[in-house]
XYZ file of C-alpha atoms in Angstrom:
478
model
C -0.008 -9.359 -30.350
C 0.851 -12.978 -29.431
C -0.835 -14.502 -26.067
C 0.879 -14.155 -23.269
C 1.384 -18.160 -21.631
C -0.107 -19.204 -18.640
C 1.296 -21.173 -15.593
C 0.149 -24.757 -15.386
C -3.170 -24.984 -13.433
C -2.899 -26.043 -10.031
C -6.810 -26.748 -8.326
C -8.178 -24.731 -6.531
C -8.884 -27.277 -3.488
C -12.246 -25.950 -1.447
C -11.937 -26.752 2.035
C -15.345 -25.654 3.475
C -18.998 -26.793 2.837
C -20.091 -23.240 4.088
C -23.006 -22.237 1.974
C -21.766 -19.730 -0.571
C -22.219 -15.778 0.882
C -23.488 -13.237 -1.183
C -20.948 -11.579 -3.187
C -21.327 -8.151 -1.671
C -20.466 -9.786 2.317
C -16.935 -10.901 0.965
C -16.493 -7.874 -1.242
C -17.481 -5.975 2.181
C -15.115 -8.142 4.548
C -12.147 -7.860 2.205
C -12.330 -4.120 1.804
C -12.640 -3.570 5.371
C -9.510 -5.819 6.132
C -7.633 -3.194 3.374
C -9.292 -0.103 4.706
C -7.634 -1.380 8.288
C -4.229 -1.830 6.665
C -3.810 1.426 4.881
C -5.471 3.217 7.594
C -2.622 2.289 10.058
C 0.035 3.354 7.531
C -0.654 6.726 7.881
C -3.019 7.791 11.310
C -0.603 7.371 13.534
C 1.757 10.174 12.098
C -0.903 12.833 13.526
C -0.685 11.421 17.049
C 3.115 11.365 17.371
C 3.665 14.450 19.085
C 1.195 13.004 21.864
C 3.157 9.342 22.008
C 6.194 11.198 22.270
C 4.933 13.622 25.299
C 3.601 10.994 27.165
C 5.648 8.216 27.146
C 8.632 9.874 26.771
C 10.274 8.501 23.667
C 13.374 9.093 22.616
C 13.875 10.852 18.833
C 14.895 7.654 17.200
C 12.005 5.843 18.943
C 9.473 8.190 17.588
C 11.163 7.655 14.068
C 10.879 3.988 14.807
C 7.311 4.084 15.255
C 6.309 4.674 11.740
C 9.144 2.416 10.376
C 8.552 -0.945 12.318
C 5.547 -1.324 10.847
C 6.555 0.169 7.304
C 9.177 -2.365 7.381
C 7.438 -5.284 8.829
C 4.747 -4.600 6.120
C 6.742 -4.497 3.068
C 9.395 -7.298 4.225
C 6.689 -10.080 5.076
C 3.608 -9.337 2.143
C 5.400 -12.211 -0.661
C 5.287 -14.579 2.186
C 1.828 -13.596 3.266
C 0.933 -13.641 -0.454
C 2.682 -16.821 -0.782
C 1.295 -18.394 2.740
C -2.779 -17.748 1.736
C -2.233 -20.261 -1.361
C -0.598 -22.916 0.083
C -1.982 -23.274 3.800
C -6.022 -21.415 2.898
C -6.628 -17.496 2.307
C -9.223 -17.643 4.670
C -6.854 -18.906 7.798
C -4.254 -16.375 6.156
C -6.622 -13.618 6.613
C -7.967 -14.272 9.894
C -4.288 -14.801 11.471
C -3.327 -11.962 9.862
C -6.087 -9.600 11.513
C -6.009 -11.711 14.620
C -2.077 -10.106 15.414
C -2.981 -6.852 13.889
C -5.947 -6.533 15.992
C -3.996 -7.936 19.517
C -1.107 -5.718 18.454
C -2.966 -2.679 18.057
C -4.411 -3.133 21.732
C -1.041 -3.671 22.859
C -0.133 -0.580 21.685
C -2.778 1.142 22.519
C -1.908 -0.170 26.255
C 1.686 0.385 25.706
C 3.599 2.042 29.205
C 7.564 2.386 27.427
C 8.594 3.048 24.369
C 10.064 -1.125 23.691
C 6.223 -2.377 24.261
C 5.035 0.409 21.547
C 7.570 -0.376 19.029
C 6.853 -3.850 18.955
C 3.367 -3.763 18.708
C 4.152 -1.199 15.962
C 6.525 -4.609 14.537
C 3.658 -6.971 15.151
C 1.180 -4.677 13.396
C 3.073 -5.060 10.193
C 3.504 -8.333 10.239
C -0.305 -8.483 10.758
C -1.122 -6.087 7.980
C 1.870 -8.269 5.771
C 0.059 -11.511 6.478
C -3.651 -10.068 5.574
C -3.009 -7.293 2.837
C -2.817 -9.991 0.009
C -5.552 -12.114 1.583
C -7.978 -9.138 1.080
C -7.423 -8.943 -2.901
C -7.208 -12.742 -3.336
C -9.978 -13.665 -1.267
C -12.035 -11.196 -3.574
C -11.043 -11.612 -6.810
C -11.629 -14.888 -6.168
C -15.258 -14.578 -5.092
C -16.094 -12.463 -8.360
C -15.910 -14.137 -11.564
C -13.477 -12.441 -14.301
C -14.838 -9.244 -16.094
C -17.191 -6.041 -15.320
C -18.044 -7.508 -12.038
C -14.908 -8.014 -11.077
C -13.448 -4.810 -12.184
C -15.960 -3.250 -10.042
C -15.217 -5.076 -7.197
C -11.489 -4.363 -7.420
C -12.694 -0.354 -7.941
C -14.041 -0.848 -4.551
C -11.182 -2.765 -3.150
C -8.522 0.270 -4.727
C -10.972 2.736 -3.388
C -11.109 1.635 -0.082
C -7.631 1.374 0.137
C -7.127 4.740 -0.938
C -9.707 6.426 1.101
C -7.916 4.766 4.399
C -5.136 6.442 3.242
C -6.210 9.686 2.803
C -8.886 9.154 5.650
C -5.169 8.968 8.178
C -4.794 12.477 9.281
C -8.594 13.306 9.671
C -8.962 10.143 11.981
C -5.882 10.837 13.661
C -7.059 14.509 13.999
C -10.407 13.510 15.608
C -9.194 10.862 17.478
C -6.091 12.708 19.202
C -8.041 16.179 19.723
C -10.833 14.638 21.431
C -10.008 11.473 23.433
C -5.683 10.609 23.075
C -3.392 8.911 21.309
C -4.204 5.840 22.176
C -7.355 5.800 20.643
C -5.518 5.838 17.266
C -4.192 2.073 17.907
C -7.159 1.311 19.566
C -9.969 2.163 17.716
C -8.878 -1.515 15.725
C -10.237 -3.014 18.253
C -13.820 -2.926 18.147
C -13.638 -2.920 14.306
C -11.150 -6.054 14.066
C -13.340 -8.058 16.384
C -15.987 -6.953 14.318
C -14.553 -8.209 10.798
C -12.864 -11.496 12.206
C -16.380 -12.226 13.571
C -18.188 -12.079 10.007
C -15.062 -13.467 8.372
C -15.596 -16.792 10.752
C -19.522 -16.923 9.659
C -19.041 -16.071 6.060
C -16.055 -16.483 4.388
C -15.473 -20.352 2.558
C -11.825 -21.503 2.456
C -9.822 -22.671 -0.293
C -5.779 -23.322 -0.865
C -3.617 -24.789 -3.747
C -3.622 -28.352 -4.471
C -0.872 -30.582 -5.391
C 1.136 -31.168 -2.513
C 2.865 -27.799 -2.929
C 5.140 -27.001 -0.176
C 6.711 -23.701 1.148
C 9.702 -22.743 -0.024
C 11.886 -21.919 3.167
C 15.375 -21.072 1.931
C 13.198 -18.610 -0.712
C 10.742 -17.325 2.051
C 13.719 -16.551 4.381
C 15.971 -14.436 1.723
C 13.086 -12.712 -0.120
C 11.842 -11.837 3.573
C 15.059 -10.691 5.075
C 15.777 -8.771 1.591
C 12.835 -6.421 1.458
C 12.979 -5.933 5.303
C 16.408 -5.008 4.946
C 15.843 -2.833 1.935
C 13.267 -1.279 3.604
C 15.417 -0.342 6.672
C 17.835 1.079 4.311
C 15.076 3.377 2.473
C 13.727 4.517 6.309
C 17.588 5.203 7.359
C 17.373 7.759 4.484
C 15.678 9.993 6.490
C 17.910 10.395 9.372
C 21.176 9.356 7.965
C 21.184 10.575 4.689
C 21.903 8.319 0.947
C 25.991 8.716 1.314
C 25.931 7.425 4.847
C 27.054 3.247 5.811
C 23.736 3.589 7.954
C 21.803 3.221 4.610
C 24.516 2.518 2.082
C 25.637 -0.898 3.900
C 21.769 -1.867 4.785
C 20.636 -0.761 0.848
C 23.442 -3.236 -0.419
C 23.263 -6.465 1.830
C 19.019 -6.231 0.663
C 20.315 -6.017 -2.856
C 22.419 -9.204 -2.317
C 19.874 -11.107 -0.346
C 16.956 -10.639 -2.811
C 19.810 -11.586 -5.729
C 20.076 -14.531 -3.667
C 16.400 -15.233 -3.965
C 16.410 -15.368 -7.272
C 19.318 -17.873 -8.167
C 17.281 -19.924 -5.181
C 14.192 -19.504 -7.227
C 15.465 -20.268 -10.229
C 17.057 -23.811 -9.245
C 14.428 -24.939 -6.881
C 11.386 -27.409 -7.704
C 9.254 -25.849 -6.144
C 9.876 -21.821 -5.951
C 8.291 -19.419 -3.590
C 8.172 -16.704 -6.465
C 8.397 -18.750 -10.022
C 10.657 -16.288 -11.928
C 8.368 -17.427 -14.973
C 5.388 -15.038 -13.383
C 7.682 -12.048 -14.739
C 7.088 -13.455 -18.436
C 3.524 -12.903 -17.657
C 3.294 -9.194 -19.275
C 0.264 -8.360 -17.773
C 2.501 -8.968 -14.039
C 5.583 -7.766 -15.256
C 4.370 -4.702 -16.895
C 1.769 -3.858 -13.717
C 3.886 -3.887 -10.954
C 6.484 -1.825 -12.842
C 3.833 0.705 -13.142
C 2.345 0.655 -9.829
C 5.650 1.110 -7.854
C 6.456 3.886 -10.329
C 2.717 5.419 -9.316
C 3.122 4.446 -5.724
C 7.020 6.365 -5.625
C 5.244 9.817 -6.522
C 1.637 9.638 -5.291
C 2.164 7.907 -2.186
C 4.105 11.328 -0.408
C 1.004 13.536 -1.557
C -0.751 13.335 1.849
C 2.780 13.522 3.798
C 3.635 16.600 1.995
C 0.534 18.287 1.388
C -0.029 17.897 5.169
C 3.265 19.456 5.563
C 2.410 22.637 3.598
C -0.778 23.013 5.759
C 0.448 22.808 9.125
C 4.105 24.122 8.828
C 3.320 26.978 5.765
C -0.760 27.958 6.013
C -1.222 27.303 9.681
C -3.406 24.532 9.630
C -3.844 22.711 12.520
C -3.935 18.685 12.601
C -7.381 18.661 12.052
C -7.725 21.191 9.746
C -5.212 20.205 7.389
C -7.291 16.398 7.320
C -10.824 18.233 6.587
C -8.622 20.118 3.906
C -7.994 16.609 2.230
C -11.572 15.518 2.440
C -12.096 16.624 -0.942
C -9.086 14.390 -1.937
C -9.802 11.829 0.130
C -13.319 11.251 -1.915
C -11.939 11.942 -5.515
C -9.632 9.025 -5.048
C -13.462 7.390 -4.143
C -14.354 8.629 -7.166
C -11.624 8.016 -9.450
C -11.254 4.383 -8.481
C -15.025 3.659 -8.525
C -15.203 5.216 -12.319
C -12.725 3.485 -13.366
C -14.664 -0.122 -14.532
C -17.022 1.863 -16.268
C -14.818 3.126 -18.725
C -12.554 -0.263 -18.694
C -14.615 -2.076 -21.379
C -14.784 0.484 -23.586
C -11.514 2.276 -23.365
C -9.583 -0.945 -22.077
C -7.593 -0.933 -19.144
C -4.284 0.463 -20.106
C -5.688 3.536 -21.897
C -7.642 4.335 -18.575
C -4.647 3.620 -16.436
C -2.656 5.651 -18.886
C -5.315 8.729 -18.496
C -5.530 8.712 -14.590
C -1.625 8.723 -14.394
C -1.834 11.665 -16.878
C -4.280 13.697 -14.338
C -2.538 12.978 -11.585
C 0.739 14.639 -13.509
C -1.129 17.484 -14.027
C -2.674 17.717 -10.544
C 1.004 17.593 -9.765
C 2.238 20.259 -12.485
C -0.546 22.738 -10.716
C 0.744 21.528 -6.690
C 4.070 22.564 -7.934
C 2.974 26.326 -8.559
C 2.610 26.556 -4.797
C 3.269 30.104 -2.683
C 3.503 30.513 0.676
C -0.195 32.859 1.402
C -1.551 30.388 -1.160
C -5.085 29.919 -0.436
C -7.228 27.136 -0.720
C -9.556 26.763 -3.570
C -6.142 27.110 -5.375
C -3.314 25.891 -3.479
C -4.755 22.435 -2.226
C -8.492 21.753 -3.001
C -8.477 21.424 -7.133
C -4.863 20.528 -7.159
C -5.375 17.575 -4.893
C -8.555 16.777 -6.629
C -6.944 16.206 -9.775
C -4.062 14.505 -8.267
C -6.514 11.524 -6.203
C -9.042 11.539 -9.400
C -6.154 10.664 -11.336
C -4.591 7.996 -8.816
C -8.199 5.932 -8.349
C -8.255 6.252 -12.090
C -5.017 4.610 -12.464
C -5.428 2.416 -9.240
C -8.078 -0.423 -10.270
C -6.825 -0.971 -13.746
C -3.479 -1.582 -12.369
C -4.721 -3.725 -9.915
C -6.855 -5.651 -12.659
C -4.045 -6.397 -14.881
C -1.654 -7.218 -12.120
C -3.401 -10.507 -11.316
C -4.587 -11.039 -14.326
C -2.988 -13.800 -16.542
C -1.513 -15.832 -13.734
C -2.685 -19.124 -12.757
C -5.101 -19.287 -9.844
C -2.567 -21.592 -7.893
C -0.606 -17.993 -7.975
C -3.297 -15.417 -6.942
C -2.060 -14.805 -3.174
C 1.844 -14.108 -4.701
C 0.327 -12.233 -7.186
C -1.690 -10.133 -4.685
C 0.988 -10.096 -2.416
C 3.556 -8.786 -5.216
C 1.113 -5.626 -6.085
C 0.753 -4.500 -2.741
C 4.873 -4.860 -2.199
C 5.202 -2.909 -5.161
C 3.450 -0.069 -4.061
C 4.789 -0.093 -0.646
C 8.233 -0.350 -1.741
C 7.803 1.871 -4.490
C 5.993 4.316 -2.219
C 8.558 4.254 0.482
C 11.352 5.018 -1.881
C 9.557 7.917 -2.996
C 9.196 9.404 0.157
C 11.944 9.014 1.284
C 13.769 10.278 -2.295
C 11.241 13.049 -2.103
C 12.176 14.205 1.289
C 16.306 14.314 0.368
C 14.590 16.662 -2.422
C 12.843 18.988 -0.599
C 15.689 19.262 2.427
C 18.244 20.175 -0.623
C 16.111 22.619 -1.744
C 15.194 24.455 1.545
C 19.165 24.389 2.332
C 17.875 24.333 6.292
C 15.984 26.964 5.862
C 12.512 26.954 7.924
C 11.021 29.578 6.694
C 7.058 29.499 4.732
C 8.870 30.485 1.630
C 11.916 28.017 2.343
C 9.515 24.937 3.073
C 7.392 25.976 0.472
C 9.901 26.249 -2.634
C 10.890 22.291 -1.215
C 7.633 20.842 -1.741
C 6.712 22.530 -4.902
C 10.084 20.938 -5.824
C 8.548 17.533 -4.618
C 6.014 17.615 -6.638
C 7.601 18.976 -9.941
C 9.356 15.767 -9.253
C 6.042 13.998 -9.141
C 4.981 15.110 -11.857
C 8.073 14.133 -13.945
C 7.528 10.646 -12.516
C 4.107 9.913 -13.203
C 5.149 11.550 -16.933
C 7.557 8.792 -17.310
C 5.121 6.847 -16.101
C 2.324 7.179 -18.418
C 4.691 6.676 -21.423
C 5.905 3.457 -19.953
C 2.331 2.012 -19.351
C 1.403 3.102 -23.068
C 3.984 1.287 -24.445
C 4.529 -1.898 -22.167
C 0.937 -2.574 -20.498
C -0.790 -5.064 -22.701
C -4.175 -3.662 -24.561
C -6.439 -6.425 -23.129
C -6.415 -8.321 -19.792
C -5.507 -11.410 -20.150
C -8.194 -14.181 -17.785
C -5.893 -16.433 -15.445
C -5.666 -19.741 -16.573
């Protein structure tokens, strides 16, 4: 196999005479800044009922308070990605915590449903501006190899475990203080992490006089947050209506846009060269095809819970515990079968149990119990997403210059969260088809075991397209 090429080096400029910290405090400060992120995606969905009661918010407004932040995240992470090489990842990540911190005690403080929702807005844009910081900051802290790919294991298995972690905090937090406890628990925990991040993290940027691409920043920006409206409009409006037809298209023009602007500029927000980098090309493919199908697990495996067994909020997030800590588990096995294996073979093997974690999902009944219906089924399904997780994540920024790392960061994270979207929001156009209206256990049940025969299709797909496109060895950046 010919070597892939390499962007032209661009130093690494250090901007801090902080003493070097142990490896383990940024590894630490990094993965907390994720587990905050991912968290937020999902705990709030628990505690909606509650907003809703209290404040009084209209339907559309308690729509709105998922999507304002799903679309603030996706639309801004490239120029959060983009921002922590050129102006310092460390600055990048403590502005970006700083307004997700403020905006979650705004929200938490919130009196009407406008001061909610744009908290909700300003969360995103937090979580946009320090998602990419988190990876770049630590991969590069940890020198290229085993110790790397262990300390991307524990980045990916952070991030999953926030996710899954969602309804069982939400749960907890709702049943035994309020809502706003969700939004405010950041808080204590920000403060906390922007407080060792000013003490211990060193800064560095790009060199070279490199300046931001506005025209670039402004269309790839408005493009995903556009597309991203349309994919959320899904839900209420349907795929045929101009509510997401018109908002899907004018995203698909603006990010076309983007690219003939990168392609003619000097300097490029995204250089369209990256995607001849294999390794990046081939990655993010992959992990917005993983993210499309494993991302509405939790959503619909809550579902089938609550609205088919019975479960209550908090029971149906101590049902996912198990999950929750096989994703642990999957992601933190995952470098120690890297060197051996190599990284696409293991990536290619945890997308494989996930599909049949998803095969088994699929046999769902309405009286299923447990053990069978949920536990092993989502065991397999979270094993096999941590062991797909970190190898993604290690070939994704590997191969690309150092001068790149933030975009590259920033790119992997979009991927997922677009693909991941998309998925639910396909997913849930499935499973409505399927249940015709119908709200019956057997109904609701016969449209999520359609879900996840989906799924499992996907991640099929999936598997064969990592085989054959991933490259066999990782590829150091340059």
């Amino acid at each position: 196999m010919t070597s892939m090429p390499t962007l032209p080096a661009a130093p690494e400029i250090p901007v801090s005479r902080r003493p070097v910290p142990p490896t383990w405090v940024v590894v630490a400060l990094a993965c907390a800044g994720q587990f905050l992120v991912v968290l937020d995606v999902s705990v709030v969905n628990v505690a909606l009922p509650s907003m809703r009661s209290d404040l009084g918010l209209s339907a559309p407004g308690l729509q709105w308070v998922v999507n304002a932040y799903t679309i603030a995240f996706a639309g801004f992470m490239l120029l959060g990605g983009r921002a922590g090489d050129l102006y310092g990842r460390k600055r990048m990540f403590l502005v970006g915590l700083a307004l997700f911190t403020l905006a979650s005690l705004a929200g938490g403080l919130a009196q009407a449903e406008w001061q909610l929702l744009a908290a909700r807005g300003v969360q995103g844009l937090g979580a946009a501006v320090l998602a990419p910081s988190t990876l770049t900051i630590l991969t590069s802290a940890v020198p290229e190899g085993a110790a790397r790919a262990r300390a991307i294991a524990t980045w990916t298995a952070v991030g999953g475990g926030g996710g899954a972690a969602g309804g069982l905090v939400g749960g907890l937090l709702v049943d035994g203080l309020n809502w706003r406890w969700v939004l405010l628990i950041n808080v204590p925990i920000g403060a906390v992490v922007l407080t060792g991040a000013l003490l211990w993290l060193g800064e560095s940027r790009v060199g070279g006089g490199r300046r931001l691409d506005l025209p670039g920043a402004v269309l790839v920006t408005s493009g995903l947050a556009t597309l991203a409206y349309g994919i959320v409009q899904t839900e209420a409006e349907g795929w045929a209506s101009a509510g997401t037809l018109v908002p899907l298209s004018a995203g698909a023009v603006l990010i076309g846009l983007f690219l003939l602007v990168e392609a003619r500029t000097k300097a490029p927000l995204m250089p369209l060269k990256l995607f001849r980098l294999r390794s990046v090309s081939s990655a993010n493919v992959a992990m917005f095809l993983c993210g499309s199908a494993m991302f509405c697990m939790w959503f619909f495996m809550t579902l089938y819970a609550q609205n088919v067994l019975g479960y209550t909020p908090l029971e149906a997030g101590l049902a996912l515990v198990p999950s929750s800590l096989a994703v642990i588990l999957g992601s933190k096995a995952a470098p120690r079968f890297m060197p051996a294996v190599g990284a696409r073979n293991v990536a290619v093997i945890g997308t494989v149990v996930a599909a049949a974690g998803f095969a088994w999902q699929s046999t769902m009944r309405a009286d299923g119990a447990y053990l069978t219906a949920i536990m092993l089924p989502g065991v397999l399904m979270m094993l096999g997403a941590g062991l797909a997780a970190t190898p993604l994540a290690a070939v994704a920024t590997s191969g690309a210059d150092a001068a790149d790392a933030g975009l590259v960061s920033g790119l992997i994270n979009t991927s997922r969260t677009m693909g991941g979207s998309l998925g639910l929001s396909v997913m849930a156009t499935i499973a409505a088809a399927r249940t015709g209206g119908g709200s019956s256990p057997e109904a609701l049940t016969e449209g999520y075991a359609l879900v996840f025969r989906t799924g499992c299709v996907v991640l099929v797909l999936g598997a064969g397209l990592m085989w054959v496109w991933l490259p066999r060895k990782v590829v150091g950046r340059g």
